[in-house]
mmCIF file of C-alpha atoms and ligand atoms in Angstrom:
data_model
loop_
_atom_site.group_PDB
_atom_site.id
_atom_site.type_symbol
_atom_site.label_atom_id
_atom_site.label_comp_id
_atom_site.label_asym_id
_atom_site.label_seq_id
_atom_site.Cartn_x
_atom_site.Cartn_y
_atom_site.Cartn_z
ATOM 1 C CA MET A 1 -16.259 3.933 21.582
ATOM 2 C CA GLU A 2 -14.442 0.976 20.189
ATOM 3 C CA SER A 3 -16.771 -1.552 18.429
ATOM 4 C CA SER A 4 -15.660 -4.598 16.638
ATOM 5 C CA ASN A 5 -16.718 -3.004 13.054
ATOM 6 C CA SER A 6 -15.337 0.186 13.556
ATOM 7 C CA PRO A 7 -12.015 1.455 11.976
ATOM 8 C CA ILE A 8 -8.835 1.133 14.126
ATOM 9 C CA ILE A 9 -7.574 4.391 13.024
ATOM 10 C CA SER A 10 -9.837 7.456 11.382
ATOM 11 C CA PHE A 11 -8.507 10.650 9.718
ATOM 12 C CA LYS A 12 -11.381 12.864 9.681
ATOM 13 C CA ASN A 13 -10.998 16.298 7.191
ATOM 14 C CA ILE A 14 -7.396 16.173 8.761
ATOM 15 C CA SER A 15 -4.893 19.184 7.346
ATOM 16 C CA ARG A 16 -1.827 20.609 8.215
ATOM 17 C CA GLU A 17 0.297 23.890 7.777
ATOM 18 C CA TYR A 18 3.613 24.738 8.219
ATOM 19 C CA THR A 19 4.137 28.544 8.628
ATOM 20 C CA GLN A 20 7.930 29.363 7.803
ATOM 21 C CA ASN A 21 8.873 33.016 7.225
ATOM 22 C CA LYS A 22 5.669 33.755 7.036
ATOM 23 C CA VAL A 23 5.134 31.704 4.218
ATOM 24 C CA VAL A 24 2.228 28.723 4.716
ATOM 25 C CA THR A 25 2.770 25.120 3.318
ATOM 26 C CA ARG A 26 -0.434 23.139 3.506
ATOM 27 C CA ALA A 27 1.559 19.338 3.948
ATOM 28 C CA LEU A 28 -2.551 17.749 4.344
ATOM 29 C CA ASP A 29 -5.515 19.429 2.874
ATOM 30 C CA ASN A 30 -8.351 18.094 4.447
ATOM 31 C CA ILE A 31 -7.564 14.403 4.072
ATOM 32 C CA SER A 32 -10.488 11.653 5.519
ATOM 33 C CA LEU A 33 -9.737 8.220 5.582
ATOM 34 C CA ASP A 34 -10.211 4.983 7.650
ATOM 35 C CA ILE A 35 -7.789 2.416 8.411
ATOM 36 C CA GLU A 36 -9.043 -0.852 9.523
ATOM 37 C CA LYS A 37 -8.244 -3.618 11.884
ATOM 38 C CA GLY A 38 -6.067 -6.067 10.059
ATOM 39 C CA ASP A 39 -4.891 -4.183 6.973
ATOM 40 C CA ILE A 40 -1.712 -3.424 5.542
ATOM 41 C CA PHE A 41 -2.263 -0.301 4.525
ATOM 42 C CA GLY A 42 0.044 1.436 2.089
ATOM 43 C CA LEU A 43 0.768 5.145 1.809
ATOM 44 C CA ILE A 44 2.180 6.095 -1.399
ATOM 45 C CA GLY A 45 2.807 9.272 -2.840
ATOM 46 C CA SER A 46 5.852 11.260 -4.230
ATOM 47 C CA SER A 47 8.528 13.045 -2.044
ATOM 48 C CA GLY A 48 6.978 16.221 -0.105
ATOM 49 C CA ALA A 49 3.397 14.362 -0.757
ATOM 50 C CA GLY A 50 2.547 14.683 3.028
ATOM 51 C CA LYS A 51 2.867 10.518 3.640
ATOM 52 C CA SER A 52 5.435 10.968 6.583
ATOM 53 C CA THR A 53 3.169 13.972 8.544
ATOM 54 C CA LEU A 54 0.093 11.833 7.814
ATOM 55 C CA LEU A 55 1.296 8.385 9.362
ATOM 56 C CA ARG A 56 3.050 10.650 12.486
ATOM 57 C CA MET A 57 -0.247 11.999 13.177
ATOM 58 C CA ILE A 58 -1.313 8.040 14.220
ATOM 59 C CA ASN A 59 0.734 8.394 17.595
ATOM 60 C CA ALA A 60 0.499 11.998 17.777
ATOM 61 C CA LEU A 61 4.108 13.101 16.867
ATOM 62 C CA GLU A 62 2.650 15.173 14.690
ATOM 63 C CA ILE A 63 -0.322 17.273 15.450
ATOM 64 C CA PRO A 64 -3.424 18.558 12.921
ATOM 65 C CA THR A 65 -3.851 21.972 12.361
ATOM 66 C CA SER A 66 -7.384 21.061 11.995
ATOM 67 C CA GLY A 67 -9.566 17.889 11.771
ATOM 68 C CA LYS A 68 -9.287 14.953 14.264
ATOM 69 C CA VAL A 69 -7.158 11.373 14.454
ATOM 70 C CA TYR A 70 -9.228 8.500 16.029
ATOM 71 C CA VAL A 71 -6.999 5.525 17.161
ATOM 72 C CA LYS A 72 -9.217 2.918 18.307
ATOM 73 C CA GLY A 73 -12.072 5.211 18.858
ATOM 74 C CA THR A 74 -10.293 7.767 21.095
ATOM 75 C CA ASP A 75 -9.349 11.553 19.861
ATOM 76 C CA ILE A 76 -5.602 10.976 19.979
ATOM 77 C CA ASN A 77 -5.096 14.601 20.394
ATOM 78 C CA GLY A 78 -7.808 14.889 22.831
ATOM 79 C CA ILE A 79 -6.414 13.052 26.074
ATOM 80 C CA SER A 80 -4.186 13.367 28.928
ATOM 81 C CA ALA A 81 -0.028 12.996 28.480
ATOM 82 C CA LYS A 82 -0.525 9.972 31.080
ATOM 83 C CA GLN A 83 -3.531 8.227 28.497
ATOM 84 C CA LEU A 84 -1.214 9.081 25.119
ATOM 85 C CA SER A 85 1.669 7.169 26.893
ATOM 86 C CA ILE A 86 -0.493 4.073 27.427
ATOM 87 C CA LEU A 87 -2.055 4.346 24.058
ATOM 88 C CA ARG A 88 1.323 4.761 22.340
ATOM 89 C CA LYS A 89 2.745 1.454 23.783
ATOM 90 C CA ASP A 90 0.091 0.229 21.173
ATOM 91 C CA ILE A 91 1.746 1.596 18.523
ATOM 92 C CA GLY A 92 5.043 0.544 17.210
ATOM 93 C CA ILE A 93 7.027 2.131 14.609
ATOM 94 C CA ILE A 94 9.966 1.435 12.350
ATOM 95 C CA PHE A 95 12.130 3.708 10.133
ATOM 96 C CA GLN A 96 14.473 3.913 7.385
ATOM 97 C CA ASP A 97 17.551 4.294 8.900
ATOM 98 C CA PHE A 98 16.263 1.846 11.892
ATOM 99 C CA ASN A 99 17.153 4.154 14.782
ATOM 100 C CA LEU A 100 18.907 1.888 16.797
ATOM 101 C CA LEU A 101 21.479 2.634 19.629
ATOM 102 C CA GLU A 102 24.870 1.934 18.225
ATOM 103 C CA SER A 103 26.580 1.590 21.241
ATOM 104 C CA LYS A 104 24.178 -0.846 22.726
ATOM 105 C CA ASN A 105 23.765 -4.773 21.608
ATOM 106 C CA VAL A 106 20.787 -6.254 19.634
ATOM 107 C CA PHE A 107 19.326 -7.862 23.415
ATOM 108 C CA ASP A 108 19.649 -4.160 24.653
ATOM 109 C CA ASN A 109 18.047 -2.563 21.647
ATOM 110 C CA VAL A 110 15.061 -4.774 21.458
ATOM 111 C CA ALA A 111 14.725 -4.558 25.449
ATOM 112 C CA ILE A 112 14.395 -0.546 25.706
ATOM 113 C CA PRO A 113 10.724 -0.581 25.333
ATOM 114 C CA LEU A 114 10.362 -3.272 28.002
ATOM 115 C CA ILE A 115 12.899 -1.414 30.469
ATOM 116 C CA LEU A 116 10.930 1.733 29.839
ATOM 117 C CA LYS A 117 7.766 -0.230 30.869
ATOM 118 C CA ARG A 118 9.690 -1.481 34.346
ATOM 119 C CA THR A 119 9.013 -4.869 33.029
ATOM 120 C CA PRO A 120 11.062 -7.282 35.079
ATOM 121 C CA LYS A 121 14.020 -8.581 34.111
ATOM 122 C CA ASN A 122 13.188 -12.118 33.641
ATOM 123 C CA GLU A 123 10.164 -11.425 31.623
ATOM 124 C CA ILE A 124 12.481 -8.989 29.571
ATOM 125 C CA LYS A 125 14.704 -11.985 29.208
ATOM 126 C CA ALA A 126 12.342 -14.484 27.630
ATOM 127 C CA ARG A 127 10.370 -11.896 25.626
ATOM 128 C CA VAL A 128 13.588 -10.678 23.924
ATOM 129 C CA ALA A 129 14.945 -14.033 23.173
ATOM 130 C CA GLU A 130 11.109 -14.712 21.677
ATOM 131 C CA LEU A 131 11.514 -11.712 19.486
ATOM 132 C CA LEU A 132 14.539 -12.455 18.338
ATOM 133 C CA LYS A 133 13.468 -15.869 17.360
ATOM 134 C CA PHE A 134 10.541 -14.680 15.359
ATOM 135 C CA VAL A 135 12.541 -12.202 13.468
ATOM 136 C CA GLY A 136 15.107 -14.808 12.602
ATOM 137 C CA LEU A 137 17.937 -13.237 14.779
ATOM 138 C CA GLU A 138 18.218 -15.569 17.713
ATOM 139 C CA ASP A 139 22.353 -15.818 17.139
ATOM 140 C CA LYS A 140 22.934 -12.197 17.125
ATOM 141 C CA ALA A 141 21.900 -10.804 20.782
ATOM 142 C CA LEU A 142 25.225 -10.006 21.611
ATOM 143 C CA SER A 143 26.124 -8.222 18.054
ATOM 144 C CA LEU A 144 26.478 -4.589 17.928
ATOM 145 C CA PRO A 145 24.496 -2.848 15.436
ATOM 146 C CA LYS A 146 27.363 -1.921 13.234
ATOM 147 C CA GLU A 147 28.049 -5.687 12.970
ATOM 148 C CA LEU A 148 24.774 -6.279 11.157
ATOM 149 C CA SER A 149 23.880 -5.777 7.405
ATOM 150 C CA GLY A 150 20.986 -3.525 6.592
ATOM 151 C CA GLY A 151 18.446 -5.981 6.523
ATOM 152 C CA GLN A 152 19.526 -7.610 9.986
ATOM 153 C CA LYS A 153 19.411 -3.871 11.466
ATOM 154 C CA GLN A 154 15.923 -3.438 10.225
ATOM 155 C CA ARG A 155 14.862 -6.953 11.900
ATOM 156 C CA VAL A 156 16.071 -5.424 15.283
ATOM 157 C CA GLY A 157 14.017 -2.358 14.494
ATOM 158 C CA ILE A 158 10.823 -4.719 14.047
ATOM 159 C CA ALA A 159 11.631 -6.756 17.039
ATOM 160 C CA ARG A 160 11.830 -3.361 19.116
ATOM 161 C CA ALA A 161 8.544 -2.024 17.726
ATOM 162 C CA LEU A 162 7.029 -5.114 18.462
ATOM 163 C CA ALA A 163 8.217 -5.678 22.234
ATOM 164 C CA THR A 164 5.335 -4.076 23.944
ATOM 165 C CA LYS A 165 3.180 -6.275 21.940
ATOM 166 C CA PRO A 166 1.351 -3.368 19.906
ATOM 167 C CA SER A 167 -1.642 -4.080 17.595
ATOM 168 C CA VAL A 168 -0.747 -1.089 15.444
ATOM 169 C CA LEU A 169 3.009 -0.833 13.359
ATOM 170 C CA LEU A 170 3.670 1.856 11.551
ATOM 171 C CA CYS A 171 6.434 1.845 9.299
ATOM 172 C CA ASP A 172 8.225 4.897 7.455
ATOM 173 C CA GLU A 173 10.115 3.817 4.027
ATOM 174 C CA ALA A 174 11.437 1.109 6.122
ATOM 175 C CA THR A 175 12.615 -1.068 3.035
ATOM 176 C CA SER A 176 14.100 2.094 1.411
ATOM 177 C CA ALA A 177 17.571 1.579 2.253
ATOM 178 C CA LEU A 178 17.513 -2.084 1.427
ATOM 179 C CA ASP A 179 18.309 -3.917 -1.872
ATOM 180 C CA PRO A 180 15.872 -5.774 -3.663
ATOM 181 C CA ASN A 181 16.307 -9.216 -2.041
ATOM 182 C CA THR A 182 16.738 -7.904 1.364
ATOM 183 C CA THR A 183 13.294 -5.883 0.870
ATOM 184 C CA GLU A 184 11.679 -8.836 -0.139
ATOM 185 C CA SER A 185 12.788 -11.160 2.782
ATOM 186 C CA ILE A 186 11.627 -7.698 4.949
ATOM 187 C CA LEU A 187 8.364 -7.630 3.688
ATOM 188 C CA ASP A 188 7.875 -11.277 4.058
ATOM 189 C CA LEU A 189 8.283 -10.503 8.027
ATOM 190 C CA LEU A 190 6.133 -7.920 7.877
ATOM 191 C CA GLN A 191 3.497 -10.019 6.159
ATOM 192 C CA ARG A 192 3.944 -12.625 9.045
ATOM 193 C CA VAL A 193 3.911 -9.927 11.956
ATOM 194 C CA ASN A 194 0.555 -8.916 10.208
ATOM 195 C CA GLN A 195 -0.991 -12.605 9.914
ATOM 196 C CA GLU A 196 0.742 -14.249 12.868
ATOM 197 C CA LEU A 197 0.254 -11.649 15.190
ATOM 198 C CA ASN A 198 -2.744 -9.883 14.366
ATOM 199 C CA VAL A 199 -1.165 -6.167 13.495
ATOM 200 C CA THR A 200 -2.362 -3.396 11.468
ATOM 201 C CA ILE A 201 0.216 -1.859 9.547
ATOM 202 C CA ILE A 202 0.457 1.072 8.021
ATOM 203 C CA PHE A 203 3.491 1.486 5.235
ATOM 204 C CA VAL A 204 4.823 4.404 3.906
ATOM 205 C CA THR A 205 6.561 4.438 0.547
ATOM 206 C CA HIS A 206 6.912 5.783 -2.655
ATOM 207 C CA THR A 207 7.686 2.226 -4.347
ATOM 208 C CA ILE A 208 4.369 1.095 -5.995
ATOM 209 C CA ARG A 209 6.254 -2.571 -5.987
ATOM 210 C CA VAL A 210 6.046 -2.553 -1.930
ATOM 211 C CA ILE A 211 2.266 -2.019 -2.238
ATOM 212 C CA GLN A 212 1.863 -4.618 -4.706
ATOM 213 C CA LYS A 213 3.759 -7.291 -2.381
ATOM 214 C CA ILE A 214 2.524 -6.960 0.835
ATOM 215 C CA CYS A 215 -0.841 -4.189 1.308
ATOM 216 C CA ASN A 216 -4.392 -4.943 0.634
ATOM 217 C CA LYS A 217 -5.448 -1.266 0.777
ATOM 218 C CA VAL A 218 -3.650 1.937 -0.690
ATOM 219 C CA ALA A 219 -3.819 5.713 -0.401
ATOM 220 C CA ILE A 220 -2.093 7.845 -2.826
ATOM 221 C CA LEU A 221 -1.258 11.496 -1.904
ATOM 222 C CA ASP A 222 -0.098 13.926 -3.941
ATOM 223 C CA GLN A 223 0.863 17.453 -2.709
ATOM 224 C CA GLY A 224 -1.332 16.959 0.875
ATOM 225 C CA ASN A 225 -4.564 15.793 -1.234
ATOM 226 C CA LEU A 226 -5.751 12.174 -1.111
ATOM 227 C CA VAL A 227 -6.141 11.386 -4.961
ATOM 228 C CA GLU A 228 -7.448 7.710 -4.902
ATOM 229 C CA HIS A 229 -7.675 4.960 -1.989
ATOM 230 C CA GLY A 230 -9.384 1.672 -2.231
ATOM 231 C CA ARG A 231 -8.470 -2.127 -2.033
ATOM 232 C CA VAL A 232 -5.124 -2.381 -3.937
ATOM 233 C CA ILE A 233 -6.640 -4.680 -5.975
ATOM 234 C CA ASP A 234 -9.142 -2.189 -7.390
ATOM 235 C CA VAL A 235 -6.836 0.552 -7.480
ATOM 236 C CA PHE A 236 -4.443 -1.171 -9.421
ATOM 237 C CA SER A 237 -6.949 -2.623 -11.840
ATOM 238 C CA ASN A 238 -8.923 0.645 -12.874
ATOM 239 C CA PRO A 239 -6.808 3.705 -11.581
ATOM 240 C CA LYS A 240 -8.852 6.634 -11.993
ATOM 241 C CA SER A 241 -6.073 9.262 -11.650
ATOM 242 C CA GLU A 242 -3.295 10.450 -13.478
ATOM 243 C CA ILE A 243 -0.736 9.849 -10.643
ATOM 244 C CA ALA A 244 -2.306 6.559 -9.815
ATOM 245 C CA ARG A 245 -2.179 5.752 -13.319
ATOM 246 C CA THR A 246 1.620 6.727 -13.367
ATOM 247 C CA PHE A 247 2.459 4.699 -10.409
ATOM 248 C CA VAL A 248 0.404 1.637 -11.209
ATOM 249 C CA GLU A 249 1.764 1.684 -15.208
ATOM 250 C CA THR A 250 5.590 1.112 -13.519
ATOM 251 C CA ILE A 251 4.263 -2.685 -12.446
ATOM 252 C CA ILE A 252 1.141 -3.067 -15.071
ATOM 253 C CA PRO A 253 2.609 -1.785 -18.543
ATOM 254 C CA SER A 254 -0.885 -0.819 -20.331
ATOM 255 C CA ARG A 255 0.004 1.971 -22.993
ATOM 256 C CA ILE A 256 -0.507 0.340 -26.590
ATOM 257 C CA PRO A 257 3.257 0.301 -28.030
ATOM 258 C CA GLN A 258 3.895 2.477 -30.829
ATOM 259 C CA GLY A 259 4.158 0.150 -33.582
ATOM 260 C CA ILE A 260 0.665 -1.300 -32.914
ATOM 261 C CA LEU A 261 -0.372 2.395 -32.472
ATOM 262 C CA ASP A 262 0.676 2.897 -36.351
ATOM 263 C CA GLU A 263 -1.029 -0.284 -37.645
ATOM 264 C CA LEU A 264 -4.288 1.017 -35.759
ATOM 265 C CA ASN A 265 -3.799 4.598 -36.988
ATOM 266 C CA SER A 266 -3.485 2.691 -40.803
ATOM 267 C CA TYR A 267 -6.690 0.803 -40.090
ATOM 268 C CA HIS A 268 -9.466 2.185 -42.304
ATOM 269 C CA GLY A 269 -12.462 -0.012 -41.009
ATOM 270 C CA TYR A 270 -14.836 0.386 -38.199
ATOM 271 C CA TYR A 271 -13.467 -0.567 -35.190
ATOM 272 C CA LYS A 272 -13.134 -0.100 -31.223
ATOM 273 C CA LEU A 273 -10.488 -0.178 -28.658
ATOM 274 C CA ILE A 274 -11.465 -1.598 -25.337
ATOM 275 C CA ARG A 275 -9.212 -2.636 -22.177
ATOM 276 C CA ILE A 276 -10.732 -5.458 -20.159
ATOM 277 C CA PHE A 277 -9.766 -6.434 -16.703
ATOM 278 C CA PHE A 278 -9.851 -9.703 -15.749
ATOM 279 C CA TYR A 279 -9.286 -11.010 -12.231
ATOM 280 C CA ALA A 280 -7.973 -14.983 -12.043
ATOM 281 C CA GLU A 281 -11.649 -16.260 -11.084
ATOM 282 C CA ASN A 282 -12.757 -15.007 -14.838
ATOM 283 C CA ALA A 283 -12.396 -17.374 -17.447
ATOM 284 C CA THR A 284 -10.503 -15.161 -19.542
ATOM 285 C CA ASP A 285 -9.916 -16.925 -23.026
ATOM 286 C CA ASP A 286 -13.496 -18.268 -23.084
ATOM 287 C CA VAL A 287 -15.076 -14.800 -23.143
ATOM 288 C CA ILE A 288 -12.827 -13.866 -26.182
ATOM 289 C CA TRP A 289 -13.671 -16.961 -27.834
ATOM 290 C CA GLN A 290 -17.513 -16.376 -27.222
ATOM 291 C CA ILE A 291 -17.080 -12.877 -28.220
ATOM 292 C CA ASN A 292 -15.165 -14.012 -31.486
ATOM 293 C CA ASN A 293 -17.657 -16.985 -32.275
ATOM 294 C CA LYS A 294 -21.064 -16.305 -31.175
ATOM 295 C CA LEU A 295 -21.184 -12.425 -32.267
ATOM 296 C CA ASN A 296 -20.758 -10.565 -35.601
ATOM 297 C CA VAL A 297 -17.361 -8.842 -34.697
ATOM 298 C CA HIS A 298 -13.542 -9.934 -34.811
ATOM 299 C CA THR A 299 -11.302 -9.239 -31.527
ATOM 300 C CA ASN A 300 -7.736 -8.847 -32.089
ATOM 301 C CA VAL A 301 -5.607 -8.926 -28.870
ATOM 302 C CA MET A 302 -3.449 -5.855 -29.312
ATOM 303 C CA PHE A 303 -1.493 -5.578 -26.077
ATOM 304 C CA ALA A 304 -1.789 -7.631 -22.655
ATOM 305 C CA SER A 305 -0.615 -7.835 -19.294
ATOM 306 C CA VAL A 306 -0.290 -10.631 -16.372
ATOM 307 C CA THR A 307 0.421 -9.368 -13.090
ATOM 308 C CA GLU A 308 0.179 -10.930 -9.489
ATOM 309 C CA ILE A 309 -1.267 -8.834 -6.644
ATOM 310 C CA GLN A 310 -1.489 -10.869 -3.611
ATOM 311 C CA GLY A 311 -2.625 -14.315 -4.960
ATOM 312 C CA LEU A 312 -4.767 -12.706 -7.560
ATOM 313 C CA VAL A 313 -3.705 -12.720 -11.028
ATOM 314 C CA LEU A 314 -5.049 -9.678 -12.599
ATOM 315 C CA SER A 315 -4.892 -9.705 -16.759
ATOM 316 C CA ILE A 316 -5.603 -6.437 -18.760
ATOM 317 C CA ILE A 317 -6.334 -7.277 -22.248
ATOM 318 C CA THR A 318 -6.520 -4.541 -24.854
ATOM 319 C CA LEU A 319 -8.624 -5.421 -27.415
ATOM 320 C CA GLN A 320 -9.241 -4.222 -31.254
ATOM 321 C CA ILE A 321 -13.136 -5.200 -32.094
ATOM 322 C CA THR A 322 -14.028 -4.829 -35.760
ATOM 323 C CA GLY A 323 -17.208 -4.924 -37.172
ATOM 324 C CA ASN A 324 -19.941 -2.264 -37.224
ATOM 325 C CA GLU A 325 -21.474 -0.366 -34.609
ATOM 326 C CA ASP A 326 -24.326 -2.450 -34.019
ATOM 327 C CA ASP A 327 -22.214 -5.853 -33.437
ATOM 328 C CA TYR A 328 -19.894 -3.635 -31.256
ATOM 329 C CA LYS A 329 -22.621 -2.906 -28.983
ATOM 330 C CA LYS A 330 -23.811 -6.543 -28.738
ATOM 331 C CA ALA A 331 -20.089 -7.376 -27.525
ATOM 332 C CA VAL A 332 -20.490 -4.748 -25.459
ATOM 333 C CA ASP A 333 -23.480 -6.118 -23.856
ATOM 334 C CA TYR A 334 -22.204 -9.435 -23.809
ATOM 335 C CA ILE A 335 -18.995 -8.334 -21.567
ATOM 336 C CA ASN A 336 -21.333 -6.336 -19.319
ATOM 337 C CA SER A 337 -23.205 -9.356 -18.758
ATOM 338 C CA LYS A 338 -20.912 -11.374 -17.691
ATOM 339 C CA HIS A 339 -19.513 -8.404 -14.982
ATOM 340 C CA ILE A 340 -16.192 -7.690 -16.328
ATOM 341 C CA SER A 341 -14.715 -4.327 -15.891
ATOM 342 C CA TYR A 342 -13.653 -2.585 -19.149
ATOM 343 C CA GLU A 343 -13.230 1.151 -20.499
ATOM 344 C CA GLU A 344 -13.139 2.452 -24.145
ATOM 345 C CA ILE A 345 -10.053 3.575 -25.401
ATOM 346 C CA SER A 346 -9.551 6.248 -27.897
ATOM 347 C CA LEU A 347 -6.157 7.053 -29.421
HETATM 348 N N1 LIG B 401 8.297 20.550 10.278
HETATM 349 C C1 LIG B 401 8.254 20.900 9.005
HETATM 350 N N2 LIG B 401 8.443 22.451 9.015
HETATM 351 C C2 LIG B 401 7.892 22.853 7.729
HETATM 352 N N3 LIG B 401 7.448 21.999 6.801
HETATM 353 C C3 LIG B 401 7.364 20.829 7.032
HETATM 354 C C4 LIG B 401 8.012 20.104 8.134
HETATM 355 N N4 LIG B 401 7.299 19.350 8.055
HETATM 356 C C5 LIG B 401 7.050 18.618 6.380
HETATM 357 N N5 LIG B 401 7.116 19.844 5.874
HETATM 358 C C6 LIG B 401 6.629 20.087 4.393
HETATM 359 O O1 LIG B 401 5.332 19.151 4.388
HETATM 360 C C7 LIG B 401 5.253 18.977 3.340
HETATM 361 C C8 LIG B 401 5.022 17.265 3.428
HETATM 362 O O2 LIG B 401 6.284 16.504 4.306
HETATM 363 P P1 LIG B 401 6.245 14.904 4.430
HETATM 364 O O3 LIG B 401 7.722 15.046 4.924
HETATM 365 O O4 LIG B 401 4.816 14.308 5.071
HETATM 366 O O5 LIG B 401 6.516 14.513 3.078
HETATM 367 P P2 LIG B 401 6.570 12.771 2.690
HETATM 368 O O6 LIG B 401 5.566 12.513 1.594
HETATM 369 O O7 LIG B 401 7.034 11.958 3.895
HETATM 370 O O8 LIG B 401 7.981 12.887 1.747
HETATM 371 P P3 LIG B 401 9.424 12.126 1.903
HETATM 372 O O9 LIG B 401 8.853 10.752 0.395
HETATM 373 O O10 LIG B 401 10.214 12.554 1.069
HETATM 374 O O11 LIG B 401 9.753 11.215 2.977
HETATM 375 C C9 LIG B 401 6.542 19.128 2.539
HETATM 376 O O12 LIG B 401 6.395 20.058 2.207
HETATM 377 C C10 LIG B 401 7.576 19.394 3.839
HETATM 378 O O13 LIG B 401 8.506 20.092 3.270
HETATM 379 MG MG1 LIG B 402 8.456 10.733 4.437
#
């Protein structure tokens, strides 16, 4: 049963296999993952990783070969068709290609879920007006989809998905057909959906920037496997898997430039390279200053990057520490005592 602290969506040991011409494809391999109420949860991975398959299991458009999917504590594949249709009204979905009815105007497109629910006409009118205002399309009620830009079409898609006041919104590559500025504005809108309407959002994407901008949690899928998941700030600041590193590297460069590598390679004294991770709340320069001044080592900043992740500033600094083994250990003890994450790098 649902309780306030249980996850709103829970995947337990989910596998999905497709058999075509006797060839078995394992689209998902034993995935266990929880999504908490209020999350904007990003599912990222390359094409064919299994993102859409996993997302579509949340509203039972896709059924696992084994494992269970719980939505608000209910095993979504263990309920009657009637119960499923009730639960689905609580789960909105938006798509990359918007899926609007081309022959219907904006008002009618948004009204569809309400008509299906047999909502009285005056209520539909009020609700659609409210939704169009929320998505910023009050003046487009009578326009046809072909008269709208891509961003406006997605706003209609969002309004339609919210018509029945769902508590969960599924987004499959919802901004992939849009230009960067329009993407930003749609992401801003989705953030408002999350914060003002308390809707939990699951966002499938292959673009790490989308995750950086709006998600608080992320799961990385690769060929059907869950390779890494957690808070965005944790995964971004310290990606463990090669694939996570590759994604994160595109927004947080951490590879040391060749010129600096050459310089390091020609250095003959004792030195260690470390990469330290600071969040906004740490006083970065103070730590480096303390190491330089209080300990018998010298630090050179070899490479630094500063990235903003949902209001938190993450700085990653690569330091060369010269001196000797004992003093290096003291510097590391000092860094540990400040509870700052770091890793030693070998060239
Ligand atoms: N109905 C199906 N029949 C056979 N194979 C399928 C089916 N649906 C998905 N697959 C396979 O399952 C794997 C995962 O597909 P999925 O659509 O979930 O990937 P994705 O991560 O969403 O990729 P993309 O970024 O391209 O949308 C792929 O290898 C795909 O070919
Ligand atoms: Mg997909």
